[in-house]
Tab-separated table of C-alpha atoms in Angstrom:
chain	number	residue	atom	x	y	z
A	1	MET	CA	0.079	-0.178	-0.018
A	2	ASN	CA	1.074	3.529	-0.776
A	3	ILE	CA	1.008	4.883	2.740
A	4	LEU	CA	0.844	8.400	1.726
A	5	ASP	CA	-2.341	7.817	-0.535
A	6	ASP	CA	-3.854	6.354	2.807
A	7	LEU	CA	-2.455	8.730	5.182
A	8	GLY	CA	-5.762	11.108	4.847
A	9	PHE	CA	-7.920	8.293	5.237
A	10	VAL	CA	-6.111	6.943	8.354
A	11	PHE	CA	-6.250	10.458	10.183
A	12	ALA	CA	-9.948	11.022	9.119
A	13	ASP	CA	-10.999	7.549	10.462
A	14	ALA	CA	-8.885	8.578	13.804
A	15	LEU	CA	-10.909	11.891	13.762
A	16	ALA	CA	-14.083	10.467	13.265
A	17	GLU	CA	-13.610	7.890	16.108
A	18	VAL	CA	-12.610	10.411	18.550
A	19	ILE	CA	-15.486	12.572	17.769
A	20	SER	CA	-17.546	9.726	18.087
A	21	LYS	CA	-16.449	8.694	21.686
A	22	VAL	CA	-16.251	11.878	23.068
A	23	SER	CA	-19.578	13.549	21.698
A	24	GLY	CA	-21.551	10.657	20.324
A	25	VAL	CA	-21.686	12.513	16.852
A	26	SER	CA	-21.011	10.308	13.839
A	27	LEU	CA	-19.206	12.064	11.146
A	28	LYS	CA	-18.334	10.483	7.933
A	29	ASN	CA	-15.956	10.968	5.054
A	30	SER	CA	-17.485	13.821	2.979
A	31	VAL	CA	-17.496	14.661	-0.642
A	32	LEU	CA	-17.915	18.429	0.548
A	33	PRO	CA	-15.504	20.725	-0.963
A	34	TYR	CA	-13.005	22.344	1.184
A	35	HIS	CA	-12.236	26.205	0.401
A	36	ASP	CA	-9.335	28.308	2.146
A	37	GLY	CA	-11.038	30.487	4.124
A	38	PHE	CA	-14.202	29.034	4.736
A	39	ASP	CA	-13.485	28.061	8.391
A	40	GLU	CA	-12.682	30.149	11.418
A	41	MET	CA	-10.262	28.241	13.440
A	42	ILE	CA	-7.467	25.854	12.667
A	43	GLY	CA	-5.892	23.613	15.519
A	44	ILE	CA	-2.474	22.251	14.681
A	45	MET	CA	0.296	19.775	16.044
A	46	ASN	CA	3.770	19.320	14.594
A	47	LEU	CA	4.633	15.692	13.758
A	48	SER	CA	7.975	14.828	14.469
A	49	GLY	CA	10.710	12.074	14.091
A	50	ASN	CA	10.823	9.477	11.368
A	51	ASN	CA	8.005	10.618	9.612
A	52	SER	CA	7.858	14.734	9.859
A	53	GLY	CA	4.980	16.918	8.993
A	54	MET	CA	1.637	18.453	10.472
A	55	LEU	CA	-1.703	17.634	11.404
A	56	LEU	CA	-4.341	20.012	10.988
A	57	ILE	CA	-8.119	20.190	11.719
A	58	THR	CA	-10.041	23.351	10.531
A	59	ALA	CA	-13.711	24.295	11.959
A	60	LYS	CA	-16.233	26.751	12.289
A	61	GLU	CA	-16.778	28.014	15.485
A	62	ALA	CA	-20.731	26.782	15.593
A	63	ALA	CA	-19.482	23.411	14.893
A	64	MET	CA	-17.040	23.045	17.535
A	65	ARG	CA	-19.801	24.727	20.152
A	66	VAL	CA	-22.139	21.880	19.200
A	67	LEU	CA	-19.416	19.212	19.814
A	68	CYS	CA	-17.945	20.815	22.817
A	69	SER	CA	-21.582	21.201	24.356
A	70	LEU	CA	-21.963	17.391	23.831
A	71	MET	CA	-18.576	16.415	25.337
A	72	ILE	CA	-18.792	18.419	28.215
A	73	GLY	CA	-22.578	17.755	28.774
A	74	ILE	CA	-23.548	21.606	29.362
A	75	PRO	CA	-25.964	23.851	27.233
A	76	GLU	CA	-24.370	25.379	24.052
A	77	ASP	CA	-24.926	28.805	25.396
A	78	GLU	CA	-22.858	27.632	28.193
A	79	VAL	CA	-19.734	26.719	26.301
A	80	THR	CA	-17.067	29.341	26.143
A	81	LYS	CA	-14.773	30.512	23.238
A	82	ASP	CA	-11.758	29.015	25.467
A	83	ASP	CA	-13.775	25.754	26.047
A	84	ILE	CA	-14.142	25.768	22.089
A	85	PHE	CA	-10.347	26.643	21.581
A	86	ASP	CA	-9.191	24.056	24.015
A	87	MET	CA	-11.369	21.210	22.522
A	88	LEU	CA	-10.211	21.458	19.165
A	89	CYS	CA	-6.520	21.471	20.445
A	90	GLU	CA	-7.720	18.283	22.454
A	91	LEU	CA	-9.318	16.775	19.351
A	92	VAL	CA	-5.987	17.150	17.315
A	93	ASN	CA	-4.150	15.745	20.488
A	94	MET	CA	-6.318	12.835	20.510
A	95	THR	CA	-6.582	12.185	16.791
A	96	ALA	CA	-2.837	12.286	16.278
A	97	GLY	CA	-2.448	9.507	19.226
A	98	ASN	CA	-5.116	7.541	17.693
A	99	ALA	CA	-3.594	7.891	14.100
A	100	LYS	CA	-0.277	7.180	15.635
A	101	LEU	CA	-1.723	3.650	17.116
A	102	ARG	CA	-3.443	2.751	13.733
A	103	LEU	CA	-0.109	3.401	11.747
A	104	SER	CA	2.252	1.640	14.226
A	105	ASN	CA	1.360	-1.791	12.276
A	106	VAL	CA	2.699	-0.116	8.893
A	107	SER	CA	6.008	1.213	10.766
A	108	TYR	CA	4.855	4.676	10.160
A	109	SER	CA	5.992	6.523	13.220
A	110	PHE	CA	6.202	9.997	14.375
A	111	ALA	CA	6.098	11.944	17.867
A	112	LEU	CA	3.471	13.909	19.007
A	113	SER	CA	4.028	17.467	20.164
A	114	LEU	CA	1.748	20.195	21.891
A	115	PRO	CA	-1.154	21.079	20.186
A	116	PHE	CA	-1.851	24.876	19.024
A	117	LEU	CA	-4.665	27.048	17.654
A	118	ILE	CA	-5.041	29.696	15.640
A	119	SER	CA	-8.256	31.683	14.732
A	120	GLY	CA	-9.203	34.565	12.339
A	121	ASP	CA	-11.032	35.288	8.905
A	122	ASN	CA	-10.025	34.274	5.345
A	123	MET	CA	-6.911	31.548	6.547
A	124	ALA	CA	-5.122	29.855	3.973
A	125	ILE	CA	-2.814	26.885	4.319
A	126	ARG	CA	0.062	26.712	2.075
A	127	ILE	CA	2.890	24.303	1.789
A	128	LYS	CA	6.062	23.954	0.508
A	129	LYS	CA	6.873	22.218	-2.585
A	130	ASN	CA	8.663	19.256	-0.730
A	131	GLU	CA	5.569	18.504	1.432
A	132	HIS	CA	2.410	16.217	0.343
A	133	ILE	CA	-0.856	17.487	2.013
A	134	VAL	CA	-4.127	15.264	1.836
A	135	THR	CA	-7.405	16.834	3.005
A	136	ARG	CA	-10.336	15.202	4.031
A	137	VAL	CA	-14.159	16.593	4.923
A	138	LEU	CA	-15.963	14.895	7.776
A	139	SER	CA	-19.453	15.753	7.960
A	140	ASP	CA	-22.805	14.376	9.367
A	141	GLY	CA	-24.661	16.946	7.172
A	142	GLN	CA	-24.961	19.546	9.913
A	143	THR	CA	-21.702	19.538	11.732
A	144	SER	CA	-18.502	19.590	9.445
A	145	LEU	CA	-14.495	19.408	10.231
A	146	THR	CA	-11.866	19.231	7.849
A	147	ILE	CA	-8.706	17.248	8.587
A	148	LYS	CA	-5.307	17.884	6.597
A	149	VAL	CA	-2.191	16.015	6.885
A	150	VAL	CA	0.956	17.476	5.747
A	151	HIS	CA	4.079	15.002	5.153
A	152	GLN	CA	7.331	16.136	4.456
A	153	ILE	CA	8.994	14.432	1.453
A	154	SER	CA	12.439	13.588	1.888
B	1	MET	CA	-12.104	10.564	48.482
B	2	LYS	CA	-10.307	13.173	46.418
B	3	LEU	CA	-8.654	13.054	43.025
B	4	LEU	CA	-5.946	15.169	41.663
B	5	VAL	CA	-6.834	15.728	38.182
B	6	VAL	CA	-3.542	16.894	35.844
B	7	ASP	CA	-4.127	17.955	32.472
B	8	ASP	CA	-3.193	21.148	30.333
B	9	SER	CA	-7.028	20.697	28.766
B	10	SER	CA	-9.442	22.510	30.675
B	11	VAL	CA	-12.424	20.582	28.708
B	12	ILE	CA	-10.631	17.270	29.743
B	13	ARG	CA	-10.594	18.531	33.241
B	14	LYS	CA	-14.543	19.312	33.139
B	15	VAL	CA	-14.995	15.868	31.841
B	16	ILE	CA	-13.404	14.248	34.361
B	17	ARG	CA	-14.881	16.626	37.283
B	18	ALA	CA	-18.116	15.693	35.994
B	19	ALA	CA	-17.518	12.201	36.222
B	20	ALA	CA	-15.968	12.376	39.524
B	21	ASP	CA	-19.289	14.515	40.607
B	22	VAL	CA	-21.263	11.102	39.658
B	23	LEU	CA	-19.069	9.174	41.799
B	24	GLN	CA	-19.343	11.621	44.438
B	25	LEU	CA	-15.841	12.073	44.603
B	26	GLU	CA	-14.105	15.608	45.041
B	27	THR	CA	-11.271	16.763	42.888
B	28	MET	CA	-8.279	19.189	42.957
B	29	GLU	CA	-7.195	20.222	39.685
B	30	ALA	CA	-3.561	20.972	37.831
B	31	GLN	CA	-2.882	22.222	34.514
B	32	ASP	CA	0.741	21.039	34.326
B	33	GLY	CA	3.167	18.988	35.938
B	34	VAL	CA	4.806	21.740	38.077
B	35	GLU	CA	1.447	23.033	39.629
B	36	ALA	CA	0.713	19.367	40.383
B	37	LEU	CA	3.706	18.699	42.464
B	38	LYS	CA	3.116	21.917	44.171
B	39	ILE	CA	-0.494	20.716	45.046
B	40	LEU	CA	0.723	17.065	46.038
B	41	SER	CA	3.252	18.565	48.502
B	42	ALA	CA	0.842	20.837	50.122
B	43	HIS	CA	-2.274	18.122	50.241
B	44	TYR	CA	-0.476	14.663	49.581
B	45	GLN	CA	-2.408	13.280	52.804
B	46	GLU	CA	-5.830	14.258	51.182
B	47	ILE	CA	-5.260	12.814	47.977
B	48	ASP	CA	-6.591	9.280	46.863
B	49	LEU	CA	-5.571	8.899	43.335
B	50	VAL	CA	-3.746	11.127	40.671
B	51	LEU	CA	-5.339	11.062	37.121
B	52	LEU	CA	-2.317	12.464	34.911
B	53	ASP	CA	-2.070	13.542	31.120
B	54	TRP	CA	1.305	12.581	29.568
B	55	ASN	CA	1.723	15.210	26.821
B	56	MET	CA	1.804	18.555	28.644
B	57	PRO	CA	3.620	21.774	28.806
B	58	GLU	CA	6.501	22.461	31.521
B	59	MET	CA	6.857	18.960	32.700
B	60	SER	CA	5.764	15.989	31.253
B	61	GLY	CA	2.984	13.480	32.793
B	62	TYR	CA	5.776	10.619	32.521
B	63	ASP	CA	8.237	12.997	34.666
B	64	VAL	CA	5.576	13.775	37.337
B	65	LEU	CA	4.933	10.180	37.861
B	66	VAL	CA	8.453	9.255	38.307
B	67	HIS	CA	8.480	11.985	40.952
B	68	ILE	CA	5.655	10.669	42.591
B	69	LYS	CA	6.784	7.154	42.684
B	70	SER	CA	10.306	7.942	43.681
B	71	ASN	CA	9.016	10.482	46.921
B	72	GLU	CA	8.809	8.825	50.222
B	73	LYS	CA	5.790	10.658	50.957
B	74	TYR	CA	3.390	10.149	47.628
B	75	LYS	CA	4.965	6.824	46.314
B	76	ASP	CA	1.750	4.999	47.347
B	77	ILE	CA	-0.744	7.194	46.070
B	78	PRO	CA	-2.307	5.385	43.005
B	79	VAL	CA	-1.700	7.007	39.623
B	80	MET	CA	-3.867	6.329	36.454
B	81	MET	CA	-2.096	7.674	33.099
B	82	VAL	CA	-5.022	9.551	31.130
B	83	THR	CA	-3.458	10.156	27.891
B	84	THR	CA	-3.396	10.061	23.838
B	85	GLU	CA	0.044	7.763	24.025
B	86	GLY	CA	-1.873	4.275	23.602
B	87	GLN	CA	0.975	2.385	22.181
B	88	ARG	CA	2.268	-0.734	23.899
B	89	ASN	CA	5.686	0.744	24.480
B	90	SER	CA	4.343	4.072	26.222
B	91	ILE	CA	1.797	1.776	28.551
B	92	VAL	CA	4.972	-0.486	29.506
B	93	ALA	CA	7.083	2.611	30.200
B	94	ALA	CA	4.263	3.940	32.333
B	95	VAL	CA	3.600	0.583	33.923
B	96	ARG	CA	7.746	0.105	34.738
B	97	ALA	CA	7.634	3.860	36.297
B	98	GLY	CA	4.695	2.863	38.657
B	99	ALA	CA	1.647	3.623	37.064
B	100	ASP	CA	-1.017	1.972	38.590
B	101	ASN	CA	-3.707	2.007	35.686
B	102	TYR	CA	-3.902	3.462	32.184
B	103	LEU	CA	-6.647	4.974	30.357
B	104	THR	CA	-6.324	6.056	26.705
B	105	LYS	CA	-7.757	9.038	24.970
B	106	PRO	CA	-10.497	9.295	23.578
B	107	PHE	CA	-12.677	7.656	26.463
B	108	THR	CA	-16.248	7.557	27.175
B	109	VAL	CA	-17.325	8.690	30.456
B	110	GLU	CA	-18.347	5.031	31.328
B	111	GLU	CA	-14.853	3.992	30.814
B	112	LEU	CA	-13.500	6.791	32.671
B	113	GLU	CA	-15.984	5.753	35.561
B	114	THR	CA	-14.861	2.091	35.509
B	115	LYS	CA	-11.182	3.046	35.652
B	116	ILE	CA	-11.518	5.364	38.662
B	117	ILE	CA	-13.724	2.537	40.497
B	118	GLU	CA	-10.705	0.054	39.698
B	119	CYS	CA	-8.503	1.917	41.273
B	120	ILE	CA	-10.053	3.085	44.477
B	121	GLY	CA	-12.807	0.799	44.740
B	122	GLU	CA	-16.543	0.815	44.465
B	123	GLY	CA	-18.456	2.941	46.879
B	124	SER	CA	-15.667	4.962	48.034
B	125	GLY	CA	-17.377	8.363	47.291
B	126	SER	CA	-18.377	10.779	50.250
B	127	GLU	CA	-21.253	9.623	52.191
Protein backbone atom coordinates (compact mmCIF):
# COMPACT_ATOMS: atom_id res chain seq x y z
CA MET A 1 0.00 0.00 0.00
CA ASN A 2 1.14 3.55 -0.65
CA ILE A 3 0.99 5.03 2.81
CA LEU A 4 0.85 8.60 1.52
CA ASP A 5 -2.36 7.84 -0.39
CA ASP A 6 -3.93 6.28 2.69
CA LEU A 7 -2.63 8.79 5.23
CA GLY A 8 -5.63 11.09 4.85
CA PHE A 9 -8.09 8.25 5.41
CA VAL A 10 -6.19 6.96 8.46
CA PHE A 11 -6.20 10.37 10.13
CA ALA A 12 -9.82 11.04 9.07
CA ASP A 13 -10.92 7.69 10.51
CA ALA A 14 -9.01 8.52 13.69
CA LEU A 15 -10.79 11.89 13.97
CA ALA A 16 -14.19 10.28 13.32
CA GLU A 17 -13.56 7.73 16.09
CA VAL A 18 -12.45 10.46 18.50
CA ILE A 19 -15.54 12.60 17.77
CA SER A 20 -17.85 9.63 18.09
CA LYS A 21 -16.36 8.60 21.43
CA VAL A 22 -16.31 12.03 23.08
CA SER A 23 -19.57 13.44 21.71
CA GLY A 24 -21.59 10.60 20.20
CA VAL A 25 -21.70 12.42 16.83
CA SER A 26 -21.06 10.16 13.84
CA LEU A 27 -19.12 12.01 11.13
CA LYS A 28 -18.44 10.36 7.78
CA ASN A 29 -16.05 11.10 4.94
CA SER A 30 -17.85 13.68 2.86
CA VAL A 31 -17.70 14.84 -0.75
CA LEU A 32 -18.19 18.43 0.46
CA PRO A 33 -15.51 20.61 -1.11
CA TYR A 34 -12.96 22.35 1.09
CA HIS A 35 -12.34 26.05 0.56
CA ASP A 36 -9.51 27.98 2.16
CA GLY A 37 -10.95 30.79 4.24
CA PHE A 38 -14.16 28.87 4.99
CA ASP A 39 -13.32 27.82 8.52
CA GLU A 40 -12.69 30.11 11.49
CA MET A 41 -10.11 28.19 13.51
CA ILE A 42 -7.30 25.73 12.90
CA GLY A 43 -5.90 23.31 15.49
CA ILE A 44 -2.34 22.31 14.65
CA MET A 45 0.23 19.77 15.79
CA ASN A 46 3.75 19.35 14.47
CA LEU A 47 4.63 15.70 13.92
CA SER A 48 8.32 14.89 14.28
CA GLY A 49 10.61 11.89 14.20
CA ASN A 50 10.89 9.31 11.40
CA ASN A 51 7.99 10.87 9.51
CA SER A 52 7.76 14.59 10.05
CA GLY A 53 4.84 16.70 9.04
CA MET A 54 1.84 18.44 10.47
CA LEU A 55 -1.73 17.65 11.42
CA LEU A 56 -4.34 20.38 11.01
CA ILE A 57 -8.04 20.29 11.86
CA THR A 58 -10.12 23.23 10.70
CA ALA A 59 -13.61 24.08 11.90
CA LYS A 60 -16.26 26.71 12.24
CA GLU A 61 -16.98 27.97 15.75
CA ALA A 62 -20.61 26.85 15.55
CA ALA A 63 -19.60 23.25 14.80
CA MET A 64 -17.11 23.22 17.67
CA ARG A 65 -19.74 24.69 20.02
CA VAL A 66 -22.08 21.76 19.29
CA LEU A 67 -19.34 19.16 19.84
CA CYS A 68 -18.06 20.90 22.96
CA SER A 69 -21.54 21.04 24.46
CA LEU A 70 -21.98 17.31 23.90
CA MET A 71 -18.53 16.45 25.25
CA ILE A 72 -18.77 18.46 28.47
CA GLY A 73 -22.50 17.85 28.89
CA ILE A 74 -23.56 21.48 29.19
CA PRO A 75 -25.95 23.64 27.10
CA GLU A 76 -24.43 25.23 23.98
CA ASP A 77 -24.91 28.76 25.35
CA GLU A 78 -22.77 27.90 28.37
CA VAL A 79 -19.82 26.80 26.22
CA THR A 80 -17.11 29.49 26.32
CA LYS A 81 -14.70 30.46 23.58
CA ASP A 82 -11.87 29.10 25.74
CA ASP A 83 -13.71 25.75 25.91
CA ILE A 84 -13.97 25.72 22.11
CA PHE A 85 -10.29 26.56 21.55
CA ASP A 86 -9.22 24.03 24.17
CA MET A 87 -11.40 21.31 22.69
CA LEU A 88 -10.07 21.80 19.17
CA CYS A 89 -6.50 21.47 20.48
CA GLU A 90 -7.54 18.34 22.39
CA LEU A 91 -9.19 16.89 19.26
CA VAL A 92 -5.89 17.39 17.42
CA ASN A 93 -4.04 15.73 20.29
CA MET A 94 -6.37 12.71 20.48
CA THR A 95 -6.55 12.32 16.69
CA ALA A 96 -2.76 12.31 16.38
CA GLY A 97 -2.48 9.73 19.17
CA ASN A 98 -5.18 7.54 17.63
CA ALA A 99 -3.60 7.76 14.15
CA LYS A 100 -0.16 6.97 15.61
CA LEU A 101 -1.58 3.78 17.05
CA ARG A 102 -3.32 2.87 13.74
CA LEU A 103 -0.10 3.47 11.77
CA SER A 104 2.19 1.57 14.10
CA ASN A 105 1.50 -1.70 12.23
CA VAL A 106 2.79 -0.23 8.96
CA SER A 107 5.91 1.20 10.58
CA TYR A 108 4.87 4.79 10.01
CA SER A 109 6.01 6.44 13.22
CA PHE A 110 6.08 9.98 14.50
CA ALA A 111 6.22 11.80 17.82
CA LEU A 112 3.43 13.98 19.14
CA SER A 113 4.00 17.56 20.24
CA LEU A 114 1.91 20.15 22.04
CA PRO A 115 -1.05 21.25 19.88
CA PHE A 116 -1.82 24.91 19.29
CA LEU A 117 -4.54 26.91 17.62
CA ILE A 118 -4.92 29.90 15.34
CA SER A 119 -8.18 31.67 14.60
CA GLY A 120 -9.23 34.49 12.31
CA ASP A 121 -10.89 35.35 9.02
CA ASN A 122 -9.98 34.13 5.55
CA MET A 123 -7.16 31.88 6.71
CA ALA A 124 -5.38 29.89 4.01
CA ILE A 125 -2.97 26.98 4.36
CA ARG A 126 0.03 26.97 2.01
CA ILE A 127 2.70 24.30 1.89
CA LYS A 128 6.19 24.12 0.43
CA LYS A 129 6.93 22.16 -2.73
CA ASN A 130 8.67 19.34 -0.86
CA GLU A 131 5.58 18.59 1.20
CA HIS A 132 2.62 16.39 0.41
CA ILE A 133 -0.81 17.39 1.72
CA VAL A 134 -4.03 15.40 1.91
CA THR A 135 -7.38 16.90 2.83
CA ARG A 136 -10.51 15.10 4.02
CA VAL A 137 -13.84 16.65 5.01
CA LEU A 138 -15.92 14.88 7.66
CA SER A 139 -19.59 15.70 8.04
CA ASP A 140 -22.92 14.43 9.30
CA GLY A 141 -24.84 16.91 7.15
CA GLN A 142 -24.96 19.54 9.91
CA THR A 143 -21.56 19.51 11.58
CA SER A 144 -18.42 19.37 9.49
CA LEU A 145 -14.70 19.37 10.21
CA THR A 146 -11.79 19.30 7.80
CA ILE A 147 -8.59 17.41 8.48
CA LYS A 148 -5.33 18.05 6.65
CA VAL A 149 -2.20 15.99 6.94
CA VAL A 150 1.09 17.42 5.72
CA HIS A 151 3.92 14.96 5.11
CA GLN A 152 7.42 16.17 4.43
CA ILE A 153 8.89 14.39 1.41
CA SER A 154 12.55 13.57 2.01
CA MET B 1 -12.19 10.69 48.64
CA LYS B 2 -10.27 13.13 46.51
CA LEU B 3 -8.77 12.98 43.01
CA LEU B 4 -5.96 15.15 41.70
CA VAL B 5 -6.64 15.74 37.99
CA VAL B 6 -3.57 16.86 36.04
CA ASP B 7 -4.23 17.86 32.43
CA ASP B 8 -3.41 20.96 30.39
CA SER B 9 -6.82 20.70 28.71
CA SER B 10 -9.52 22.51 30.68
CA VAL B 11 -12.20 20.61 28.73
CA ILE B 12 -10.74 17.24 29.75
CA ARG B 13 -10.56 18.44 33.36
CA LYS B 14 -14.26 19.41 33.15
CA VAL B 15 -15.18 15.98 31.75
CA ILE B 16 -13.26 14.22 34.53
CA ARG B 17 -14.76 16.53 37.17
CA ALA B 18 -18.26 15.68 35.93
CA ALA B 19 -17.50 11.95 36.15
CA ALA B 20 -16.08 12.43 39.66
CA ASP B 21 -19.24 14.29 40.69
CA VAL B 22 -21.32 11.28 39.59
CA LEU B 23 -19.12 9.05 41.75
CA GLN B 24 -19.36 11.57 44.62
CA LEU B 25 -15.63 12.18 44.58
CA GLU B 26 -13.97 15.53 45.22
CA THR B 27 -11.38 16.86 42.78
CA MET B 28 -8.36 19.13 42.82
CA GLU B 29 -6.97 20.28 39.48
CA ALA B 30 -3.59 21.17 38.03
CA GLN B 31 -2.92 22.31 34.48
CA ASP B 32 0.69 21.11 34.32
CA GLY B 33 3.19 18.93 36.12
CA VAL B 34 4.80 21.72 38.09
CA GLU B 35 1.46 22.83 39.53
CA ALA B 36 0.60 19.17 40.27
CA LEU B 37 3.75 18.71 42.35
CA LYS B 38 3.01 21.90 44.29
CA ILE B 39 -0.49 20.63 45.10
CA LEU B 40 0.84 17.20 46.02
CA SER B 41 3.42 18.73 48.32
CA ALA B 42 0.74 20.63 50.23
CA HIS B 43 -2.13 18.12 50.10
CA TYR B 44 -0.66 14.62 49.60
CA GLN B 45 -2.39 13.26 52.69
CA GLU B 46 -5.82 14.14 51.25
CA ILE B 47 -5.31 12.74 47.73
CA ASP B 48 -6.49 9.21 46.97
CA LEU B 49 -5.80 9.03 43.22
CA VAL B 50 -3.86 11.06 40.66
CA LEU B 51 -5.16 11.17 37.07
CA LEU B 52 -2.24 12.23 34.95
CA ASP B 53 -1.98 13.37 31.32
CA TRP B 54 1.29 12.58 29.54
CA ASN B 55 1.74 15.31 26.94
CA MET B 56 1.87 18.60 28.89
CA PRO B 57 3.94 21.79 28.85
CA GLU B 58 6.58 22.55 31.51
CA MET B 59 6.90 18.97 32.77
CA SER B 60 5.59 15.80 31.12
CA GLY B 61 3.19 13.49 32.89
CA TYR B 62 5.81 10.75 32.71
CA ASP B 63 8.29 12.94 34.63
CA VAL B 64 5.59 13.72 37.21
CA LEU B 65 4.91 9.98 37.56
CA VAL B 66 8.59 9.23 38.14
CA HIS B 67 8.74 12.01 40.72
CA ILE B 68 5.68 10.75 42.58
CA LYS B 69 6.84 7.14 42.65
CA SER B 70 10.33 8.05 43.86
CA ASN B 71 9.09 10.22 46.72
CA GLU B 72 8.59 8.47 50.05
CA LYS B 73 5.64 10.71 50.93
CA TYR B 74 3.69 10.20 47.70
CA LYS B 75 4.76 6.87 46.29
CA ASP B 76 1.76 4.94 47.63
CA ILE B 77 -0.80 7.27 46.04
CA PRO B 78 -2.25 5.40 43.02
CA VAL B 79 -1.60 7.07 39.66
CA MET B 80 -3.67 6.51 36.52
CA MET B 81 -2.22 7.80 33.26
CA VAL B 82 -4.96 9.36 31.09
CA THR B 83 -3.30 9.99 27.77
CA THR B 84 -3.34 9.86 23.98
CA GLU B 85 -0.14 7.78 24.09
CA GLY B 86 -1.81 4.42 23.50
CA GLN B 87 1.12 2.49 22.07
CA ARG B 88 2.32 -0.59 23.89
CA ASN B 89 5.79 0.82 24.55
CA SER B 90 4.28 3.89 26.24
CA ILE B 91 2.02 1.77 28.43
CA VAL B 92 4.94 -0.50 29.39
CA ALA B 93 7.12 2.53 30.20
CA ALA B 94 4.39 4.00 32.42
CA VAL B 95 3.78 0.71 34.24
CA ARG B 96 7.52 0.24 34.77
CA ALA B 97 7.68 3.75 36.24
CA GLY B 98 4.95 2.77 38.69
CA ALA B 99 1.65 3.72 37.04
CA ASP B 100 -1.21 1.81 38.66
CA ASN B 101 -3.63 2.10 35.75
CA TYR B 102 -3.82 3.45 32.22
CA LEU B 103 -6.64 4.98 30.20
CA THR B 104 -6.20 5.98 26.58
CA LYS B 105 -7.88 9.11 25.20
CA PRO B 106 -10.45 9.34 23.75
CA PHE B 107 -12.53 7.67 26.42
CA THR B 108 -16.22 7.50 27.21
CA VAL B 109 -17.45 8.71 30.58
CA GLU B 110 -18.38 5.10 31.40
CA GLU B 111 -14.83 3.91 30.68
CA LEU B 112 -13.43 6.68 32.88
CA GLU B 113 -15.77 5.86 35.76
CA THR B 114 -14.92 2.16 35.51
CA LYS B 115 -11.18 2.87 35.63
CA ILE B 116 -11.54 5.22 38.61
CA ILE B 117 -13.51 2.57 40.50
CA GLU B 118 -10.82 -0.01 39.62
CA CYS B 119 -8.25 2.24 41.26
CA ILE B 120 -10.06 3.31 44.40
CA GLY B 121 -12.68 0.62 44.89
CA GLU B 122 -16.46 0.56 44.60
CA GLY B 123 -18.48 2.75 46.97
CA SER B 124 -15.55 4.96 47.86
CA GLY B 125 -17.40 8.22 47.29
CA SER B 126 -18.39 10.67 50.01
CA GLU B 127 -21.44 9.78 52.03
